[in-house]
């Protein structure tokens, strides 16, 4: 997609602090972190939501989740605990319609989220 912010991060047109790359996914730090670790993991290919990625390419959704766990390992929060969030739709707070897993951790996380 030519007009998608996260496609532009994949292509390098928009800079980002990339922390991991795999054949089908890219992980980079959120520009407005909500926790000591706040990394976004996205598929290189454009899919709007987690459900659409699951339907179109389940192997890549699995790769996004595997990379999300590896981010937690790299950040030293895999043992203490971390949260993976896919906001889906406007009322849930999705603002960028290129699917992204938020990886959050490094502090106690409230449940349920707001
Ligand atoms: P959403 O609200 O769609 O679940 O998450 C979008 C996330 O993308 C937000 O947490 C926001 O801070 C982050 N974000 C928005 N624009 C940029 C950007 O240009 N670079 C980076 N690294 N993160 C961004
Ligand atoms: Zn995109």
Tab-separated table of C-alpha atoms and ligand atoms in Angstrom:
chain	number	residue	atom	x	y	z
A	1	UNK	CA	0.000	0.000	0.000
A	2	UNK	CA	1.533	3.305	-1.021
A	3	UNK	CA	-0.212	5.410	1.625
A	4	UNK	CA	0.305	3.215	4.682
A	5	UNK	CA	2.635	4.444	7.448
A	6	UNK	CA	3.754	0.968	8.460
A	7	UNK	CA	4.367	-0.119	4.846
A	8	UNK	CA	6.657	2.933	4.665
A	9	UNK	CA	8.509	1.728	7.789
A	10	UNK	CA	8.949	-1.701	6.126
A	11	UNK	CA	10.341	-0.061	2.967
A	12	UNK	CA	12.584	2.321	4.935
A	13	UNK	CA	10.829	5.416	3.603
A	14	UNK	CA	9.860	6.338	7.194
A	15	UNK	CA	12.598	5.808	9.808
A	16	UNK	CA	12.015	3.636	12.865
A	17	UNK	CA	14.082	2.096	15.655
A	18	UNK	CA	14.055	-1.461	14.310
A	19	UNK	CA	14.875	-4.127	16.928
A	20	UNK	CA	14.306	-7.362	14.975
A	21	UNK	CA	13.758	-8.457	11.386
A	22	UNK	CA	12.654	-11.830	10.029
A	23	UNK	CA	11.686	-12.913	6.514
A	24	UNK	CA	8.042	-11.940	6.975
A	25	UNK	CA	8.047	-9.507	9.907
A	26	UNK	CA	9.660	-6.351	11.299
A	27	UNK	CA	9.751	-5.213	14.951
A	28	UNK	CA	10.358	-1.594	15.943
A	29	UNK	CA	9.926	0.635	18.998
A	30	UNK	CA	6.642	2.479	19.384
A	31	UNK	CA	7.130	6.231	18.933
A	32	UNK	CA	4.967	6.906	22.038
A	33	UNK	CA	5.871	4.108	24.462
A	34	UNK	CA	3.342	3.137	27.117
A	35	UNK	CA	5.712	0.862	29.081
A	36	UNK	CA	9.497	0.422	29.455
A	37	UNK	CA	9.269	-2.086	26.604
A	38	UNK	CA	6.779	-1.108	23.887
A	39	UNK	CA	7.605	-2.670	20.545
A	40	UNK	CA	5.361	-3.126	17.503
A	41	UNK	CA	5.670	-6.289	15.394
A	42	UNK	CA	4.208	-6.130	11.887
A	43	UNK	CA	4.075	-8.356	8.824
A	44	UNK	CA	6.043	-6.982	5.873
A	45	UNK	CA	2.936	-7.453	3.721
A	46	UNK	CA	-0.037	-5.170	4.177
A	47	UNK	CA	-3.054	-6.666	5.979
A	48	UNK	CA	-5.398	-4.338	7.873
A	49	UNK	CA	-6.246	-6.468	10.924
A	50	UNK	CA	-5.152	-9.603	12.760
A	51	UNK	CA	-8.250	-11.443	11.567
A	52	UNK	CA	-7.568	-10.568	7.929
A	53	UNK	CA	-3.946	-11.692	8.283
A	54	UNK	CA	-5.112	-14.937	9.923
A	55	UNK	CA	-7.454	-15.619	7.009
A	56	UNK	CA	-4.994	-14.662	4.253
A	57	UNK	CA	-1.664	-15.933	5.631
A	58	UNK	CA	-1.773	-17.824	8.943
A	59	UNK	CA	1.924	-18.736	8.760
A	60	UNK	CA	2.856	-15.053	8.803
A	61	UNK	CA	0.562	-14.422	11.774
A	62	UNK	CA	2.446	-17.210	13.571
A	63	UNK	CA	5.731	-15.553	12.566
A	64	UNK	CA	4.534	-12.227	14.038
A	65	UNK	CA	3.757	-14.003	17.330
A	66	UNK	CA	7.087	-15.850	17.347
A	67	UNK	CA	8.909	-12.571	16.756
A	68	UNK	CA	6.859	-10.900	19.519
A	69	UNK	CA	8.086	-13.554	21.947
A	70	UNK	CA	11.673	-13.109	20.732
A	71	UNK	CA	11.383	-9.364	21.378
A	72	UNK	CA	10.363	-10.205	24.958
A	73	UNK	CA	13.361	-12.546	25.291
A	74	UNK	CA	15.704	-9.892	23.874
A	75	UNK	CA	14.290	-7.242	26.245
A	76	UNK	CA	14.628	-9.526	29.282
A	77	UNK	CA	10.899	-9.612	30.056
A	78	UNK	CA	9.981	-13.087	28.847
A	79	UNK	CA	10.274	-14.499	32.386
A	80	UNK	CA	8.636	-11.639	34.298
A	81	UNK	CA	5.751	-11.409	31.818
A	82	UNK	CA	4.601	-9.318	28.919
A	83	UNK	CA	1.431	-8.588	26.999
A	84	UNK	CA	0.718	-8.934	23.266
A	85	UNK	CA	-2.154	-6.718	22.079
A	86	UNK	CA	-3.831	-6.487	18.676
A	87	UNK	CA	-6.149	-3.487	18.805
A	88	UNK	CA	-8.825	-4.201	16.205
A	89	UNK	CA	-11.161	-1.465	15.012
A	90	UNK	CA	-11.595	2.173	15.956
A	91	UNK	CA	-13.438	1.614	19.243
A	92	UNK	CA	-10.593	-0.597	20.461
A	93	UNK	CA	-8.098	2.150	19.659
A	94	UNK	CA	-6.706	0.922	16.335
A	95	UNK	CA	-5.329	3.975	14.553
A	96	UNK	CA	-2.990	2.359	12.014
A	97	UNK	CA	-4.726	-0.152	9.746
A	98	UNK	CA	-1.675	-2.306	9.042
A	99	UNK	CA	-1.891	-5.093	11.595
A	100	UNK	CA	0.564	-4.740	14.467
A	101	UNK	CA	1.191	-6.640	17.677
A	102	UNK	CA	2.001	-4.369	20.595
A	103	UNK	CA	4.565	-6.048	22.890
A	104	UNK	CA	4.333	-4.381	26.301
A	105	UNK	CA	6.263	-5.115	29.475
A	106	UNK	CA	8.892	-4.058	31.952
A	107	UNK	CA	6.333	-2.916	34.534
A	108	UNK	CA	3.210	-4.330	36.164
A	109	UNK	CA	0.329	-4.251	33.676
A	110	UNK	CA	-3.230	-3.688	34.852
A	111	UNK	CA	-5.997	-6.124	33.997
A	112	UNK	CA	-8.496	-5.525	32.537
A	113	UNK	CA	-6.951	-2.829	30.328
A	114	UNK	CA	-8.855	0.452	29.984
B	1	LIG	P1	-2.870	1.395	17.415
B	1	LIG	O1	-3.414	2.626	18.133
B	1	LIG	O2	-3.290	1.384	15.955
B	1	LIG	O3	-3.144	0.102	18.106
B	1	LIG	O4	-1.290	1.521	17.470
B	1	LIG	C1	-0.574	2.358	16.631
B	1	LIG	C2	0.715	2.628	17.348
B	1	LIG	O5	1.631	3.154	16.414
B	1	LIG	C3	0.602	3.664	18.478
B	1	LIG	O6	1.004	3.071	19.708
B	1	LIG	C4	1.510	4.800	18.033
B	1	LIG	O7	2.235	5.376	19.107
B	1	LIG	C5	2.423	4.116	17.042
B	1	LIG	N1	2.926	4.980	15.991
B	1	LIG	C6	2.201	5.878	15.285
B	1	LIG	N2	2.974	6.493	14.371
B	1	LIG	C7	4.225	5.954	14.514
B	1	LIG	C8	5.466	6.185	13.832
B	1	LIG	O8	5.595	6.984	12.918
B	1	LIG	N3	6.532	5.453	14.259
B	1	LIG	C9	6.438	4.541	15.283
B	1	LIG	N4	7.551	3.879	15.622
B	1	LIG	N5	5.273	4.302	15.928
B	1	LIG	C10	4.185	4.995	15.552
B	2	LIG	ZN1	0.637	-1.261	5.285
